[in-house]
JSON list of C-alpha atoms in Angstrom, two decimals:
[
{"chain": "A", "resi": 23, "resn": "MET", "atom": "CA", "xyz": [0.60, -16.99, -35.58]},
{"chain": "A", "resi": 24, "resn": "PRO", "atom": "CA", "xyz": [-0.87, -13.93, -33.93]},
{"chain": "A", "resi": 25, "resn": "LEU", "atom": "CA", "xyz": [-3.85, -15.57, -32.21]},
{"chain": "A", "resi": 26, "resn": "ILE", "atom": "CA", "xyz": [-3.51, -15.55, -28.40]},
{"chain": "A", "resi": 27, "resn": "VAL", "atom": "CA", "xyz": [-5.54, -17.12, -25.58]},
{"chain": "A", "resi": 28, "resn": "LYS", "atom": "CA", "xyz": [-5.30, -16.90, -21.76]},
{"chain": "A", "resi": 29, "resn": "ILE", "atom": "CA", "xyz": [-5.11, -20.21, -19.85]},
{"chain": "A", "resi": 30, "resn": "ASP", "atom": "CA", "xyz": [-3.48, -21.31, -16.57]},
{"chain": "A", "resi": 31, "resn": "CYS", "atom": "CA", "xyz": [-0.35, -23.19, -17.66]},
{"chain": "A", "resi": 32, "resn": "PRO", "atom": "CA", "xyz": [-0.19, -26.78, -16.31]},
{"chain": "A", "resi": 33, "resn": "HIS", "atom": "CA", "xyz": [3.57, -26.88, -16.90]},
{"chain": "A", "resi": 34, "resn": "CYS", "atom": "CA", "xyz": [4.96, -23.71, -15.24]},
{"chain": "A", "resi": 35, "resn": "HIS", "atom": "CA", "xyz": [1.72, -22.94, -13.32]},
{"chain": "A", "resi": 36, "resn": "THR", "atom": "CA", "xyz": [1.56, -19.32, -14.49]},
{"chain": "A", "resi": 37, "resn": "LYS", "atom": "CA", "xyz": [-1.93, -17.94, -13.96]},
{"chain": "A", "resi": 38, "resn": "SER", "atom": "CA", "xyz": [-3.71, -16.73, -17.12]},
{"chain": "A", "resi": 39, "resn": "SER", "atom": "CA", "xyz": [-0.58, -17.23, -19.18]},
{"chain": "A", "resi": 40, "resn": "GLY", "atom": "CA", "xyz": [-0.65, -15.93, -22.73]},
{"chain": "A", "resi": 41, "resn": "PHE", "atom": "CA", "xyz": [-0.68, -18.93, -25.08]},
{"chain": "A", "resi": 42, "resn": "GLN", "atom": "CA", "xyz": [0.05, -18.49, -28.77]},
{"chain": "A", "resi": 43, "resn": "VAL", "atom": "CA", "xyz": [-1.84, -20.59, -31.31]},
{"chain": "A", "resi": 44, "resn": "GLU", "atom": "CA", "xyz": [0.72, -22.71, -33.18]},
{"chain": "A", "resi": 45, "resn": "GLY", "atom": "CA", "xyz": [-1.67, -24.80, -35.27]},
{"chain": "A", "resi": 46, "resn": "GLY", "atom": "CA", "xyz": [-5.09, -26.41, -35.38]},
{"chain": "A", "resi": 47, "resn": "PHE", "atom": "CA", "xyz": [-7.23, -29.40, -36.35]},
{"chain": "A", "resi": 48, "resn": "ARG", "atom": "CA", "xyz": [-10.93, -29.32, -37.21]},
{"chain": "A", "resi": 49, "resn": "ARG", "atom": "CA", "xyz": [-12.69, -32.33, -35.73]},
{"chain": "A", "resi": 50, "resn": "SER", "atom": "CA", "xyz": [-16.15, -31.51, -37.05]},
{"chain": "A", "resi": 51, "resn": "SER", "atom": "CA", "xyz": [-18.23, -28.85, -38.79]},
{"chain": "A", "resi": 52, "resn": "ASP", "atom": "CA", "xyz": [-22.02, -29.21, -38.69]},
{"chain": "A", "resi": 53, "resn": "LEU", "atom": "CA", "xyz": [-24.69, -27.16, -40.41]},
{"chain": "A", "resi": 54, "resn": "ILE", "atom": "CA", "xyz": [-27.77, -26.74, -38.21]},
{"chain": "A", "resi": 55, "resn": "SER", "atom": "CA", "xyz": [-30.27, -25.93, -40.97]},
{"chain": "A", "resi": 56, "resn": "ARG", "atom": "CA", "xyz": [-33.38, -26.12, -38.80]},
{"chain": "A", "resi": 57, "resn": "ARG", "atom": "CA", "xyz": [-32.31, -23.05, -36.83]},
{"chain": "A", "resi": 58, "resn": "ASP", "atom": "CA", "xyz": [-33.27, -19.64, -38.07]},
{"chain": "A", "resi": 59, "resn": "PRO", "atom": "CA", "xyz": [-30.96, -18.41, -39.30]},
{"chain": "A", "resi": 60, "resn": "ALA", "atom": "CA", "xyz": [-29.06, -21.60, -40.09]},
{"chain": "A", "resi": 61, "resn": "VAL", "atom": "CA", "xyz": [-25.66, -21.79, -38.40]},
{"chain": "A", "resi": 62, "resn": "PHE", "atom": "CA", "xyz": [-22.42, -23.70, -38.73]},
{"chain": "A", "resi": 63, "resn": "ILE", "atom": "CA", "xyz": [-21.00, -25.19, -35.50]},
{"chain": "A", "resi": 64, "resn": "ASP", "atom": "CA", "xyz": [-17.27, -25.96, -35.65]},
{"chain": "A", "resi": 65, "resn": "GLU", "atom": "CA", "xyz": [-15.32, -28.06, -33.15]},
{"chain": "A", "resi": 66, "resn": "ASP", "atom": "CA", "xyz": [-11.65, -27.12, -33.46]},
{"chain": "A", "resi": 67, "resn": "TRP", "atom": "CA", "xyz": [-8.60, -28.26, -31.52]},
{"chain": "A", "resi": 68, "resn": "PHE", "atom": "CA", "xyz": [-5.62, -25.92, -31.24]},
{"chain": "A", "resi": 69, "resn": "LEU", "atom": "CA", "xyz": [-1.97, -26.48, -30.36]},
{"chain": "A", "resi": 70, "resn": "LEU", "atom": "CA", "xyz": [-1.01, -23.71, -27.94]},
{"chain": "A", "resi": 71, "resn": "SER", "atom": "CA", "xyz": [2.44, -22.73, -26.61]},
{"chain": "A", "resi": 72, "resn": "CYS", "atom": "CA", "xyz": [2.88, -20.97, -23.26]},
{"chain": "A", "resi": 73, "resn": "GLY", "atom": "CA", "xyz": [4.44, -17.54, -23.55]},
{"chain": "A", "resi": 74, "resn": "ARG", "atom": "CA", "xyz": [6.46, -18.12, -20.40]},
{"chain": "A", "resi": 75, "resn": "CYS", "atom": "CA", "xyz": [7.78, -21.70, -20.45]},
{"chain": "A", "resi": 76, "resn": "LYS", "atom": "CA", "xyz": [7.16, -22.40, -24.19]},
{"chain": "A", "resi": 77, "resn": "LYS", "atom": "CA", "xyz": [5.67, -25.83, -23.44]},
{"chain": "A", "resi": 78, "resn": "CYS", "atom": "CA", "xyz": [2.53, -26.86, -25.31]},
{"chain": "A", "resi": 79, "resn": "ILE", "atom": "CA", "xyz": [-1.02, -27.94, -24.60]},
{"chain": "A", "resi": 80, "resn": "THR", "atom": "CA", "xyz": [-3.99, -28.79, -26.83]},
{"chain": "A", "resi": 81, "resn": "ALA", "atom": "CA", "xyz": [-7.33, -27.06, -26.33]},
{"chain": "A", "resi": 82, "resn": "GLN", "atom": "CA", "xyz": [-10.86, -27.60, -27.63]},
{"chain": "A", "resi": 83, "resn": "TYR", "atom": "CA", "xyz": [-12.90, -24.60, -28.82]},
{"chain": "A", "resi": 84, "resn": "ILE", "atom": "CA", "xyz": [-16.40, -24.39, -30.31]},
{"chain": "A", "resi": 85, "resn": "SER", "atom": "CA", "xyz": [-17.66, -21.65, -32.60]},
{"chain": "A", "resi": 86, "resn": "GLU", "atom": "CA", "xyz": [-21.03, -20.80, -34.15]},
{"chain": "A", "resi": 87, "resn": "HIS", "atom": "CA", "xyz": [-21.35, -18.61, -37.26]},
{"chain": "A", "resi": 88, "resn": "ASN", "atom": "CA", "xyz": [-23.65, -18.01, -40.16]},
{"chain": "A", "resi": 89, "resn": "SER", "atom": "CA", "xyz": [-21.33, -19.04, -42.98]},
{"chain": "A", "resi": 90, "resn": "HIS", "atom": "CA", "xyz": [-18.71, -21.73, -43.48]},
{"chain": "A", "resi": 91, "resn": "ARG", "atom": "CA", "xyz": [-15.12, -20.68, -42.77]},
{"chain": "A", "resi": 92, "resn": "GLU", "atom": "CA", "xyz": [-11.96, -22.65, -43.36]},
{"chain": "A", "resi": 93, "resn": "LEU", "atom": "CA", "xyz": [-9.68, -23.33, -40.41]},
{"chain": "A", "resi": 94, "resn": "LYS", "atom": "CA", "xyz": [-6.69, -21.99, -42.34]},
{"chain": "A", "resi": 95, "resn": "ASN", "atom": "CA", "xyz": [-8.49, -18.64, -42.57]},
{"chain": "A", "resi": 96, "resn": "VAL", "atom": "CA", "xyz": [-9.09, -18.68, -38.83]},
{"chain": "A", "resi": 97, "resn": "LEU", "atom": "CA", "xyz": [-5.38, -19.28, -38.14]},
{"chain": "A", "resi": 98, "resn": "SER", "atom": "CA", "xyz": [-4.40, -16.25, -40.22]},
{"chain": "A", "resi": 99, "resn": "GLN", "atom": "CA", "xyz": [-6.43, -13.85, -38.09]},
{"chain": "A", "resi": 100, "resn": "HIS", "atom": "CA", "xyz": [-5.28, -11.61, -35.23]},
{"chain": "A", "resi": 101, "resn": "GLY", "atom": "CA", "xyz": [-6.44, -11.11, -31.66]},
{"chain": "A", "resi": 102, "resn": "SER", "atom": "CA", "xyz": [-7.82, -13.88, -29.45]},
{"chain": "A", "resi": 103, "resn": "LEU", "atom": "CA", "xyz": [-9.95, -16.91, -30.25]},
{"chain": "A", "resi": 104, "resn": "GLU", "atom": "CA", "xyz": [-12.73, -15.41, -28.16]},
{"chain": "A", "resi": 105, "resn": "ASP", "atom": "CA", "xyz": [-12.58, -12.22, -30.25]},
{"chain": "A", "resi": 106, "resn": "ILE", "atom": "CA", "xyz": [-13.43, -14.20, -33.39]},
{"chain": "A", "resi": 107, "resn": "GLY", "atom": "CA", "xyz": [-16.31, -16.13, -31.88]},
{"chain": "A", "resi": 108, "resn": "TYR", "atom": "CA", "xyz": [-14.78, -19.19, -30.19]},
{"chain": "A", "resi": 109, "resn": "THR", "atom": "CA", "xyz": [-15.87, -20.58, -26.82]},
{"chain": "A", "resi": 110, "resn": "TYR", "atom": "CA", "xyz": [-13.30, -22.47, -24.72]},
{"chain": "A", "resi": 111, "resn": "LYS", "atom": "CA", "xyz": [-14.24, -26.02, -23.62]},
{"chain": "A", "resi": 112, "resn": "VAL", "atom": "CA", "xyz": [-11.25, -27.98, -22.28]},
{"chain": "A", "resi": 113, "resn": "HIS", "atom": "CA", "xyz": [-7.46, -28.36, -22.55]},
{"chain": "A", "resi": 114, "resn": "PHE", "atom": "CA", "xyz": [-4.95, -31.19, -22.09]},
{"chain": "A", "resi": 115, "resn": "PRO", "atom": "CA", "xyz": [-2.92, -31.73, -20.07]},
{"chain": "A", "resi": 116, "resn": "SER", "atom": "CA", "xyz": [-4.97, -29.89, -17.47]},
{"chain": "A", "resi": 117, "resn": "GLU", "atom": "CA", "xyz": [-2.44, -30.71, -14.77]},
{"chain": "A", "resi": 118, "resn": "VAL", "atom": "CA", "xyz": [1.08, -32.12, -14.87]},
{"chain": "A", "resi": 119, "resn": "THR", "atom": "CA", "xyz": [1.66, -34.95, -12.38]},
{"chain": "A", "resi": 120, "resn": "LEU", "atom": "CA", "xyz": [4.65, -34.65, -10.08]},
{"chain": "A", "resi": 121, "resn": "GLU", "atom": "CA", "xyz": [6.45, -37.98, -9.78]},
{"chain": "A", "resi": 122, "resn": "GLU", "atom": "CA", "xyz": [9.57, -39.20, -8.04]},
{"chain": "A", "resi": 123, "resn": "PRO", "atom": "CA", "xyz": [12.49, -39.50, -10.50]},
{"chain": "A", "resi": 124, "resn": "GLU", "atom": "CA", "xyz": [14.14, -42.89, -10.84]},
{"chain": "A", "resi": 125, "resn": "HIS", "atom": "CA", "xyz": [17.51, -43.90, -9.35]},
{"chain": "A", "resi": 126, "resn": "LEU", "atom": "CA", "xyz": [17.26, -41.62, -6.30]},
{"chain": "A", "resi": 127, "resn": "PRO", "atom": "CA", "xyz": [19.06, -42.79, -3.16]},
{"chain": "A", "resi": 128, "resn": "SER", "atom": "CA", "xyz": [16.48, -43.46, -0.43]},
{"chain": "A", "resi": 129, "resn": "LYS", "atom": "CA", "xyz": [17.73, -40.59, 1.72]},
{"chain": "A", "resi": 130, "resn": "VAL", "atom": "CA", "xyz": [17.17, -38.17, -1.19]},
{"chain": "A", "resi": 131, "resn": "ALA", "atom": "CA", "xyz": [13.87, -39.74, -2.24]},
{"chain": "A", "resi": 132, "resn": "SER", "atom": "CA", "xyz": [12.35, -39.43, 1.24]},
{"chain": "A", "resi": 133, "resn": "PRO", "atom": "CA", "xyz": [12.25, -35.61, 1.48]},
{"chain": "A", "resi": 134, "resn": "PHE", "atom": "CA", "xyz": [11.23, -35.30, -2.18]},
{"chain": "A", "resi": 135, "resn": "ARG", "atom": "CA", "xyz": [8.29, -37.68, -1.57]},
{"chain": "A", "resi": 136, "resn": "GLN", "atom": "CA", "xyz": [7.30, -35.51, 1.38]},
{"chain": "A", "resi": 137, "resn": "ALA", "atom": "CA", "xyz": [7.41, -32.44, -0.87]},
{"chain": "A", "resi": 138, "resn": "ILE", "atom": "CA", "xyz": [5.01, -34.14, -3.31]},
{"chain": "A", "resi": 139, "resn": "SER", "atom": "CA", "xyz": [2.76, -35.30, -0.45]},
{"chain": "A", "resi": 140, "resn": "ASN", "atom": "CA", "xyz": [2.57, -31.77, 0.89]},
{"chain": "A", "resi": 141, "resn": "ILE", "atom": "CA", "xyz": [1.53, -30.51, -2.54]},
{"chain": "A", "resi": 142, "resn": "SER", "atom": "CA", "xyz": [-1.34, -33.02, -2.49]},
{"chain": "A", "resi": 143, "resn": "ALA", "atom": "CA", "xyz": [-2.25, -31.92, 1.04]},
{"chain": "A", "resi": 144, "resn": "GLU", "atom": "CA", "xyz": [-1.99, -28.22, 0.01]},
{"chain": "A", "resi": 145, "resn": "ASN", "atom": "CA", "xyz": [0.70, -27.55, 2.63]},
{"chain": "A", "resi": 146, "resn": "TRP", "atom": "CA", "xyz": [2.62, -25.08, 0.48]},
{"chain": "A", "resi": 147, "resn": "ASP", "atom": "CA", "xyz": [5.16, -23.93, 3.11]},
{"chain": "A", "resi": 148, "resn": "ALA", "atom": "CA", "xyz": [6.01, -27.54, 4.00]},
{"chain": "A", "resi": 149, "resn": "ALA", "atom": "CA", "xyz": [6.36, -28.51, 0.33]},
{"chain": "A", "resi": 150, "resn": "GLY", "atom": "CA", "xyz": [8.88, -25.73, -0.28]},
{"chain": "A", "resi": 151, "resn": "THR", "atom": "CA", "xyz": [10.80, -26.57, 2.88]},
{"chain": "A", "resi": 152, "resn": "MET", "atom": "CA", "xyz": [11.09, -30.24, 1.90]},
{"chain": "A", "resi": 153, "resn": "VAL", "atom": "CA", "xyz": [12.42, -29.24, -1.51]},
{"chain": "A", "resi": 154, "resn": "ARG", "atom": "CA", "xyz": [15.27, -27.47, 0.25]},
{"chain": "A", "resi": 155, "resn": "LYS", "atom": "CA", "xyz": [15.94, -30.53, 2.41]},
{"chain": "A", "resi": 156, "resn": "ALA", "atom": "CA", "xyz": [15.98, -32.78, -0.67]},
{"chain": "A", "resi": 157, "resn": "LEU", "atom": "CA", "xyz": [18.53, -30.45, -2.28]},
{"chain": "A", "resi": 158, "resn": "ASP", "atom": "CA", "xyz": [20.60, -30.34, 0.91]},
{"chain": "A", "resi": 159, "resn": "VAL", "atom": "CA", "xyz": [20.71, -34.13, 1.20]},
{"chain": "A", "resi": 160, "resn": "ALA", "atom": "CA", "xyz": [21.33, -34.60, -2.53]},
{"chain": "A", "resi": 161, "resn": "THR", "atom": "CA", "xyz": [24.32, -32.24, -2.66]},
{"chain": "A", "resi": 162, "resn": "ARG", "atom": "CA", "xyz": [25.92, -33.91, 0.38]},
{"chain": "A", "resi": 163, "resn": "ASP", "atom": "CA", "xyz": [25.34, -37.32, -1.23]},
{"chain": "A", "resi": 164, "resn": "MET", "atom": "CA", "xyz": [26.93, -36.14, -4.49]},
{"chain": "A", "resi": 165, "resn": "ALA", "atom": "CA", "xyz": [29.97, -34.86, -2.60]},
{"chain": "A", "resi": 166, "resn": "ARG", "atom": "CA", "xyz": [30.38, -38.16, -0.72]},
{"chain": "A", "resi": 167, "resn": "THR", "atom": "CA", "xyz": [29.83, -40.52, -3.65]},
{"chain": "A", "resi": 168, "resn": "ARG", "atom": "CA", "xyz": [31.27, -38.68, -6.65]},
{"chain": "A", "resi": 169, "resn": "ILE", "atom": "CA", "xyz": [34.49, -37.09, -5.36]},
{"chain": "A", "resi": 170, "resn": "GLY", "atom": "CA", "xyz": [37.40, -39.52, -5.14]},
{"chain": "A", "resi": 171, "resn": "ASN", "atom": "CA", "xyz": [39.38, -37.54, -2.57]},
{"chain": "A", "resi": 172, "resn": "GLU", "atom": "CA", "xyz": [37.79, -38.37, 0.81]},
{"chain": "A", "resi": 173, "resn": "LYS", "atom": "CA", "xyz": [39.26, -35.33, 2.58]},
{"chain": "A", "resi": 174, "resn": "ARG", "atom": "CA", "xyz": [38.00, -32.97, -0.14]},
{"chain": "A", "resi": 175, "resn": "SER", "atom": "CA", "xyz": [34.66, -34.75, -0.13]},
{"chain": "A", "resi": 176, "resn": "GLU", "atom": "CA", "xyz": [34.10, -34.27, 3.60]},
{"chain": "A", "resi": 177, "resn": "THR", "atom": "CA", "xyz": [35.21, -30.65, 3.39]},
{"chain": "A", "resi": 178, "resn": "ILE", "atom": "CA", "xyz": [32.47, -29.97, 0.80]},
{"chain": "A", "resi": 179, "resn": "VAL", "atom": "CA", "xyz": [29.88, -31.92, 2.82]},
{"chain": "A", "resi": 180, "resn": "LYS", "atom": "CA", "xyz": [30.43, -29.59, 5.78]},
{"chain": "A", "resi": 181, "resn": "LEU", "atom": "CA", "xyz": [29.95, -26.39, 3.76]},
{"chain": "A", "resi": 182, "resn": "TRP", "atom": "CA", "xyz": [26.77, -24.29, 3.94]},
{"chain": "A", "resi": 183, "resn": "LEU", "atom": "CA", "xyz": [24.43, -25.19, 1.10]},
{"chain": "A", "resi": 184, "resn": "LYS", "atom": "CA", "xyz": [25.22, -22.18, -1.11]},
{"chain": "A", "resi": 185, "resn": "LYS", "atom": "CA", "xyz": [28.97, -22.79, -0.84]},
{"chain": "A", "resi": 186, "resn": "ARG", "atom": "CA", "xyz": [28.46, -26.52, -1.35]},
{"chain": "A", "resi": 187, "resn": "ILE", "atom": "CA", "xyz": [26.63, -25.86, -4.63]},
{"chain": "A", "resi": 188, "resn": "GLU", "atom": "CA", "xyz": [29.49, -23.62, -5.75]},
{"chain": "A", "resi": 189, "resn": "ALA", "atom": "CA", "xyz": [32.06, -26.28, -4.78]},
{"chain": "A", "resi": 190, "resn": "LEU", "atom": "CA", "xyz": [30.22, -29.05, -6.67]},
{"chain": "A", "resi": 191, "resn": "THR", "atom": "CA", "xyz": [30.12, -26.78, -9.70]},
{"chain": "A", "resi": 192, "resn": "SER", "atom": "CA", "xyz": [33.87, -26.17, -9.43]},
{"chain": "A", "resi": 193, "resn": "GLU", "atom": "CA", "xyz": [34.41, -29.94, -9.20]},
{"chain": "A", "resi": 194, "resn": "GLY", "atom": "CA", "xyz": [32.46, -30.39, -12.45]},
{"chain": "A", "resi": 195, "resn": "LEU", "atom": "CA", "xyz": [29.64, -32.33, -10.76]},
{"chain": "A", "resi": 196, "resn": "LEU", "atom": "CA", "xyz": [27.08, -29.64, -11.56]},
{"chain": "A", "resi": 197, "resn": "THR", "atom": "CA", "xyz": [26.81, -27.78, -14.85]},
{"chain": "A", "resi": 198, "resn": "VAL", "atom": "CA", "xyz": [26.33, -24.04, -14.74]},
{"chain": "A", "resi": 199, "resn": "ASP", "atom": "CA", "xyz": [22.64, -24.48, -15.56]},
{"chain": "A", "resi": 200, "resn": "LEU", "atom": "CA", "xyz": [22.15, -27.09, -12.84]},
{"chain": "A", "resi": 201, "resn": "SER", "atom": "CA", "xyz": [24.01, -24.86, -10.40]},
{"chain": "A", "resi": 202, "resn": "ASP", "atom": "CA", "xyz": [21.66, -21.99, -11.23]},
{"chain": "A", "resi": 203, "resn": "LEU", "atom": "CA", "xyz": [18.67, -24.30, -10.77]},
{"chain": "A", "resi": 204, "resn": "ALA", "atom": "CA", "xyz": [20.02, -25.47, -7.42]},
{"chain": "A", "resi": 205, "resn": "GLY", "atom": "CA", "xyz": [20.26, -21.82, -6.39]},
{"chain": "A", "resi": 206, "resn": "VAL", "atom": "CA", "xyz": [16.60, -21.31, -7.29]},
{"chain": "A", "resi": 207, "resn": "LEU", "atom": "CA", "xyz": [15.65, -24.36, -5.19]},
{"chain": "A", "resi": 208, "resn": "LYS", "atom": "CA", "xyz": [17.67, -23.13, -2.22]},
{"chain": "A", "resi": 209, "resn": "ASP", "atom": "CA", "xyz": [16.22, -19.63, -2.33]},
{"chain": "A", "resi": 210, "resn": "GLY", "atom": "CA", "xyz": [12.66, -20.90, -2.79]},
{"chain": "A", "resi": 211, "resn": "GLY", "atom": "CA", "xyz": [13.05, -23.35, 0.08]},
{"chain": "A", "resi": 212, "resn": "ASP", "atom": "CA", "xyz": [14.47, -20.63, 2.32]},
{"chain": "A", "resi": 213, "resn": "GLU", "atom": "CA", "xyz": [11.52, -18.40, 1.49]},
{"chain": "A", "resi": 214, "resn": "ALA", "atom": "CA", "xyz": [9.02, -21.15, 2.26]},
{"chain": "A", "resi": 215, "resn": "ALA", "atom": "CA", "xyz": [10.72, -21.94, 5.59]},
{"chain": "A", "resi": 216, "resn": "HIS", "atom": "CA", "xyz": [11.50, -18.45, 6.88]},
{"chain": "A", "resi": 217, "resn": "ASP", "atom": "CA", "xyz": [9.36, -15.80, 5.18]},
{"chain": "A", "resi": 218, "resn": "ASP", "atom": "CA", "xyz": [6.59, -14.15, 7.23]},
{"chain": "A", "resi": 219, "resn": "GLU", "atom": "CA", "xyz": [4.13, -14.48, 4.33]},
{"chain": "A", "resi": 220, "resn": "PRO", "atom": "CA", "xyz": [2.64, -17.89, 3.46]},
{"chain": "A", "resi": 221, "resn": "TYR", "atom": "CA", "xyz": [4.25, -19.61, 0.49]},
{"chain": "A", "resi": 222, "resn": "SER", "atom": "CA", "xyz": [1.85, -19.59, -2.45]},
{"chain": "A", "resi": 223, "resn": "LYS", "atom": "CA", "xyz": [0.36, -22.60, -4.18]},
{"chain": "A", "resi": 224, "resn": "GLU", "atom": "CA", "xyz": [1.80, -21.54, -7.53]},
{"chain": "A", "resi": 225, "resn": "ASP", "atom": "CA", "xyz": [5.32, -21.07, -6.12]},
{"chain": "A", "resi": 226, "resn": "ALA", "atom": "CA", "xyz": [5.21, -24.39, -4.25]},
{"chain": "A", "resi": 227, "resn": "ILE", "atom": "CA", "xyz": [4.08, -26.41, -7.27]},
{"chain": "A", "resi": 228, "resn": "ARG", "atom": "CA", "xyz": [6.63, -24.68, -9.48]},
{"chain": "A", "resi": 229, "resn": "LEU", "atom": "CA", "xyz": [9.45, -25.29, -6.97]},
{"chain": "A", "resi": 230, "resn": "VAL", "atom": "CA", "xyz": [8.66, -29.01, -6.63]},
{"chain": "A", "resi": 231, "resn": "GLY", "atom": "CA", "xyz": [8.62, -29.25, -10.43]},
{"chain": "A", "resi": 232, "resn": "TYR", "atom": "CA", "xyz": [12.04, -27.60, -10.59]},
{"chain": "A", "resi": 233, "resn": "ALA", "atom": "CA", "xyz": [13.31, -30.02, -7.94]},
{"chain": "A", "resi": 234, "resn": "GLN", "atom": "CA", "xyz": [11.99, -32.91, -10.03]},
{"chain": "A", "resi": 235, "resn": "ALA", "atom": "CA", "xyz": [13.98, -31.61, -12.99]},
{"chain": "A", "resi": 236, "resn": "PHE", "atom": "CA", "xyz": [17.15, -31.13, -10.92]},
{"chain": "A", "resi": 237, "resn": "LEU", "atom": "CA", "xyz": [17.01, -34.64, -9.45]},
{"chain": "A", "resi": 238, "resn": "THR", "atom": "CA", "xyz": [16.28, -36.13, -12.86]},
{"chain": "A", "resi": 239, "resn": "TYR", "atom": "CA", "xyz": [19.46, -34.63, -14.32]},
{"chain": "A", "resi": 240, "resn": "ALA", "atom": "CA", "xyz": [21.52, -35.33, -11.18]},
{"chain": "A", "resi": 241, "resn": "TYR", "atom": "CA", "xyz": [20.44, -38.96, -10.65]},
{"chain": "A", "resi": 242, "resn": "THR", "atom": "CA", "xyz": [18.06, -40.39, -13.25]},
{"chain": "A", "resi": 243, "resn": "VAL", "atom": "CA", "xyz": [20.16, -39.61, -16.33]},
{"chain": "A", "resi": 244, "resn": "PRO", "atom": "CA", "xyz": [23.43, -40.96, -14.84]},
{"chain": "A", "resi": 245, "resn": "GLY", "atom": "CA", "xyz": [21.52, -44.03, -13.62]},
{"chain": "A", "resi": 246, "resn": "MET", "atom": "CA", "xyz": [20.12, -44.70, -17.08]},
{"chain": "A", "resi": 247, "resn": "VAL", "atom": "CA", "xyz": [23.58, -44.30, -18.64]},
{"chain": "A", "resi": 248, "resn": "ALA", "atom": "CA", "xyz": [25.01, -46.76, -16.13]},
{"chain": "A", "resi": 249, "resn": "GLU", "atom": "CA", "xyz": [22.27, -49.28, -16.99]},
{"chain": "A", "resi": 250, "resn": "VAL", "atom": "CA", "xyz": [23.00, -48.95, -20.73]},
{"chain": "A", "resi": 251, "resn": "ARG", "atom": "CA", "xyz": [26.73, -49.32, -20.14]},
{"chain": "A", "resi": 252, "resn": "GLU", "atom": "CA", "xyz": [26.16, -52.45, -18.05]},
{"chain": "A", "resi": 253, "resn": "ARG", "atom": "CA", "xyz": [23.96, -54.02, -20.74]},
{"chain": "A", "resi": 254, "resn": "VAL", "atom": "CA", "xyz": [26.55, -53.26, -23.41]},
{"chain": "A", "resi": 255, "resn": "GLU", "atom": "CA", "xyz": [29.36, -54.74, -21.33]},
{"chain": "A", "resi": 256, "resn": "ASP", "atom": "CA", "xyz": [27.32, -57.89, -20.65]},
{"chain": "A", "resi": 257, "resn": "SER", "atom": "CA", "xyz": [26.27, -58.39, -24.28]},
{"chain": "A", "resi": 258, "resn": "PRO", "atom": "CA", "xyz": [27.75, -61.30, -26.29]},
{"chain": "A", "resi": 259, "resn": "SER", "atom": "CA", "xyz": [29.27, -58.94, -28.86]},
{"chain": "A", "resi": 260, "resn": "SER", "atom": "CA", "xyz": [31.14, -57.14, -26.09]},
{"chain": "A", "resi": 261, "resn": "ASN", "atom": "CA", "xyz": [32.53, -60.38, -24.70]},
{"chain": "A", "resi": 262, "resn": "THR", "atom": "CA", "xyz": [33.74, -61.61, -28.09]},
{"chain": "A", "resi": 263, "resn": "GLY", "atom": "CA", "xyz": [35.21, -58.29, -29.07]},
{"chain": "A", "resi": 264, "resn": "SER", "atom": "CA", "xyz": [33.09, -58.00, -32.21]},
{"chain": "A", "resi": 265, "resn": "ARG", "atom": "CA", "xyz": [31.97, -54.60, -33.42]},
{"chain": "A", "resi": 266, "resn": "PRO", "atom": "CA", "xyz": [28.67, -53.64, -35.01]},
{"chain": "A", "resi": 267, "resn": "THR", "atom": "CA", "xyz": [28.79, -52.96, -38.72]},
{"chain": "A", "resi": 268, "resn": "ASP", "atom": "CA", "xyz": [27.53, -49.74, -40.30]}
]
């Protein structure tokens, strides 16, 4: 649909991101007959997708007009919602909460918690720096715990972070996408720690969100799989050798 609005994205934190209207729901339409001239007041909710990260929000808009108009006719128009008489009220989610992923080793969780705390305290440089430390500790932990050859493991642990990421990718412990994401975390953390200019709020929030995603794929998903496998192995059907039927 060609209708576009500008809203700060709560997911990727892009300022005044262009959101495309994907659909809508009319909550109410009231005729105020005692006004001169009489007007219709519509309360409509729209599903909007961010032009940058493609994630969605819902937003409430109000419009006043002199004749009844169907929502389906609104959705077929071009331009922005403001151009066709809508006034923005609120959107959800307004802010995405950063949370610690599950199954993190304590030594990895500690710097990531500090990154989140620094976001709350608006210490943007410190938040970015702690993201880099969380990545540094996580990649050393992955080398120590997921590579069977102890000599190879310690060799990778001692590498500089960039080379360590490349080595973990070669070992098959990081996918290409996760390796690229790790590179983004490293570069962002380096910028926050060493650049002359202050690290921005938007970049810090975005970087901590990326770190949350990286740690989720690196630790939470394998942890969940291990839990499922353990439950299956401990189930009565597993112990008796029976198989589920189709």
